[in-house]
C-alpha atoms as a PDB file:
ATOM      1  CA  MET A   1     -76.161  75.419 164.045  1.00  0.00           C
ATOM      2  CA  SER A   2     -79.404  77.243 164.454  1.00  0.00           C
ATOM      3  CA  ASN A   3     -80.719  79.659 167.066  1.00  0.00           C
ATOM      4  CA  ARG A   4     -84.440  79.959 166.517  1.00  0.00           C
ATOM      5  CA  LEU A   5     -87.220  80.364 169.035  1.00  0.00           C
ATOM      6  CA  GLN A   6     -90.955  80.224 168.382  1.00  0.00           C
ATOM      7  CA  LEU A   7     -93.247  81.156 171.225  1.00  0.00           C
ATOM      8  CA  VAL A   8     -96.943  81.828 171.691  1.00  0.00           C
ATOM      9  CA  ALA A   9     -97.074  84.563 174.300  1.00  0.00           C
ATOM     10  CA  SER A  10     -98.589  87.923 175.129  1.00  0.00           C
ATOM     11  CA  VAL A  11     -96.925  91.276 175.666  1.00  0.00           C
ATOM     12  CA  ILE A  12     -97.325  92.238 179.331  1.00  0.00           C
ATOM     13  CA  GLU A  13     -94.979  95.258 179.400  1.00  0.00           C
ATOM     14  CA  ARG A  14     -93.730  97.481 176.610  1.00  0.00           C
ATOM     15  CA  ASP A  15     -91.457 100.530 176.502  1.00  0.00           C
ATOM     16  CA  PRO A  16     -91.960 103.352 174.022  1.00  0.00           C
ATOM     17  CA  VAL A  17     -90.128 103.092 170.705  1.00  0.00           C
ATOM     18  CA  ARG A  18     -86.571 104.400 170.919  1.00  0.00           C
ATOM     19  CA  TYR A  19     -83.988 104.881 168.198  1.00  0.00           C
ATOM     20  CA  THR A  20     -80.351 103.827 167.959  1.00  0.00           C
ATOM     21  CA  PRO A  21     -77.776 106.447 166.943  1.00  0.00           C
ATOM     22  CA  ALA A  22     -78.104 105.008 163.413  1.00  0.00           C
ATOM     23  CA  GLY A  23     -81.863 105.687 163.483  1.00  0.00           C
ATOM     24  CA  VAL A  24     -83.017 102.057 163.864  1.00  0.00           C
ATOM     25  CA  PRO A  25     -86.275 101.828 165.866  1.00  0.00           C
ATOM     26  CA  ILE A  26     -86.165  99.505 168.898  1.00  0.00           C
ATOM     27  CA  VAL A  27     -88.964  98.358 171.219  1.00  0.00           C
ATOM     28  CA  ASN A  28     -88.195  96.564 174.486  1.00  0.00           C
ATOM     29  CA  CYS A  29     -90.940  94.455 176.022  1.00  0.00           C
ATOM     30  CA  VAL A  30     -91.674  91.553 178.324  1.00  0.00           C
ATOM     31  CA  LEU A  31     -93.537  88.486 177.052  1.00  0.00           C
ATOM     32  CA  ARG A  32     -95.589  86.046 179.155  1.00  0.00           C
ATOM     33  CA  HIS A  33     -96.146  82.438 178.130  1.00  0.00           C
ATOM     34  CA  GLU A  34     -98.388  79.822 179.765  1.00  0.00           C
ATOM     35  CA  SER A  35     -98.851  76.263 178.543  1.00  0.00           C
ATOM     36  CA  GLU A  36     -99.116  72.625 179.461  1.00  0.00           C
ATOM     37  CA  VAL A  37     -96.426  70.280 178.123  1.00  0.00           C
ATOM     38  CA  VAL A  38     -95.540  66.632 178.559  1.00  0.00           C
ATOM     39  CA  GLU A  39     -92.034  65.934 179.826  1.00  0.00           C
ATOM     40  CA  ALA A  40     -90.843  62.377 180.457  1.00  0.00           C
ATOM     41  CA  GLY A  41     -94.445  61.208 180.237  1.00  0.00           C
ATOM     42  CA  VAL A  42     -95.664  63.653 182.901  1.00  0.00           C
ATOM     43  CA  SER A  43     -97.859  66.676 182.242  1.00  0.00           C
ATOM     44  CA  ARG A  44     -96.217  69.903 183.385  1.00  0.00           C
ATOM     45  CA  ARG A  45     -97.556  73.459 183.645  1.00  0.00           C
ATOM     46  CA  VAL A  46     -95.139  76.015 182.175  1.00  0.00           C
ATOM     47  CA  GLU A  47     -95.380  79.693 183.045  1.00  0.00           C
ATOM     48  CA  LEU A  48     -92.615  82.135 182.164  1.00  0.00           C
ATOM     49  CA  THR A  49     -91.789  85.709 181.385  1.00  0.00           C
ATOM     50  CA  ILE A  50     -88.972  86.640 179.058  1.00  0.00           C
ATOM     51  CA  PRO A  51     -87.437  89.989 178.143  1.00  0.00           C
ATOM     52  CA  ALA A  52     -87.677  90.675 174.426  1.00  0.00           C
ATOM     53  CA  LEU A  53     -86.881  93.333 171.874  1.00  0.00           C
ATOM     54  CA  ALA A  54     -87.794  94.115 168.306  1.00  0.00           C
ATOM     55  CA  ALA A  55     -85.528  96.127 166.013  1.00  0.00           C
ATOM     56  CA  GLY A  56     -86.180  97.632 162.611  1.00  0.00           C
ATOM     57  CA  ASP A  57     -89.432  97.193 160.715  1.00  0.00           C
ATOM     58  CA  ILE A  58     -90.905  94.629 163.155  1.00  0.00           C
ATOM     59  CA  SER A  59     -90.658  97.154 166.015  1.00  0.00           C
ATOM     60  CA  SER A  60     -93.750  99.019 164.779  1.00  0.00           C
ATOM     61  CA  LYS A  61     -95.762  95.794 164.777  1.00  0.00           C
ATOM     62  CA  VAL A  62     -94.658  94.984 168.334  1.00  0.00           C
ATOM     63  CA  ALA A  63     -95.399  98.573 169.413  1.00  0.00           C
ATOM     64  CA  ALA A  64     -98.926  98.240 167.979  1.00  0.00           C
ATOM     65  CA  CYS A  65     -99.563  94.821 169.567  1.00  0.00           C
ATOM     66  CA  GLY A  66    -102.067  95.233 172.378  1.00  0.00           C
ATOM     67  CA  LEU A  67    -101.150  94.197 175.897  1.00  0.00           C
ATOM     68  CA  GLY A  68    -102.584  90.780 176.687  1.00  0.00           C
ATOM     69  CA  VAL A  69    -102.991  89.811 173.021  1.00  0.00           C
ATOM     70  CA  HIS A  70    -101.687  86.333 172.275  1.00  0.00           C
ATOM     71  CA  ALA A  71     -99.359  86.190 169.299  1.00  0.00           C
ATOM     72  CA  HIS A  72     -96.906  83.839 167.607  1.00  0.00           C
ATOM     73  CA  PHE A  73     -93.443  85.309 168.099  1.00  0.00           C
ATOM     74  CA  ASP A  74     -90.462  84.141 166.047  1.00  0.00           C
ATOM     75  CA  GLY A  75     -86.885  85.137 166.679  1.00  0.00           C
ATOM     76  CA  PHE A  76     -83.651  84.160 168.370  1.00  0.00           C
ATOM     77  CA  LEU A  77     -81.944  84.357 171.753  1.00  0.00           C
ATOM     78  CA  ALA A  78     -78.868  86.495 172.421  1.00  0.00           C
ATOM     79  CA  GLN A  79     -77.013  87.875 175.418  1.00  0.00           C
ATOM     80  CA  ARG A  80     -78.327  91.227 176.648  1.00  0.00           C
ATOM     81  CA  HIS A  81     -74.871  92.644 175.937  1.00  0.00           C
ATOM     82  CA  ARG A  82     -71.396  91.272 175.276  1.00  0.00           C
ATOM     83  CA  ASN A  83     -70.482  90.172 178.822  1.00  0.00           C
ATOM     84  CA  ALA A  84     -74.004  89.518 180.113  1.00  0.00           C
ATOM     85  CA  LYS A  85     -75.229  86.182 181.422  1.00  0.00           C
ATOM     86  CA  THR A  86     -78.885  87.083 180.830  1.00  0.00           C
ATOM     87  CA  LEU A  87     -80.657  86.373 177.557  1.00  0.00           C
ATOM     88  CA  VAL A  88     -83.051  88.477 175.503  1.00  0.00           C
ATOM     89  CA  PHE A  89     -85.492  87.169 172.898  1.00  0.00           C
ATOM     90  CA  HIS A  90     -84.959  89.149 169.671  1.00  0.00           C
ATOM     91  CA  ILE A  91     -88.305  89.190 167.853  1.00  0.00           C
ATOM     92  CA  THR A  92     -88.058  88.928 164.072  1.00  0.00           C
ATOM     93  CA  ALA A  93     -91.713  88.171 163.239  1.00  0.00           C
ATOM     94  CA  LEU A  94     -95.111  88.066 164.921  1.00  0.00           C
ATOM     95  CA  GLN A  95     -98.655  87.165 164.079  1.00  0.00           C
ATOM     96  CA  ASP A  96    -101.593  88.165 166.344  1.00  0.00           C
ATOM     97  CA  ILE A  97    -103.881  85.285 167.276  1.00  0.00           C
ATOM     98  CA  GLY A  98    -106.311  86.767 169.826  1.00  0.00           C
ATOM     99  CA  LYS A  99    -107.120  88.200 173.241  1.00  0.00           C
ATOM    100  CA  ASP A 100    -106.510  86.513 176.655  1.00  0.00           C
END
């Protein structure tokens, strides 16, 4: 099984870098995605926001990513914490592609 998500989105909110007790840098943010997709032969507008985080080396790249800058985000989905029903997108890679 695989848990991989690729999303073109922009950072619309970002917290300052924080550190775990082990010293791992973490950045929490919110991503916004807008697109047009075809579902069952019908064009559909998709707009969403998703909570995300970046841990380790990629956190500095997310922290430096300008608000409103479109980027390719790669990562995976996981529960916010052990008993949570909400999901968080864990960013493992990103590539800037331009301004809104």
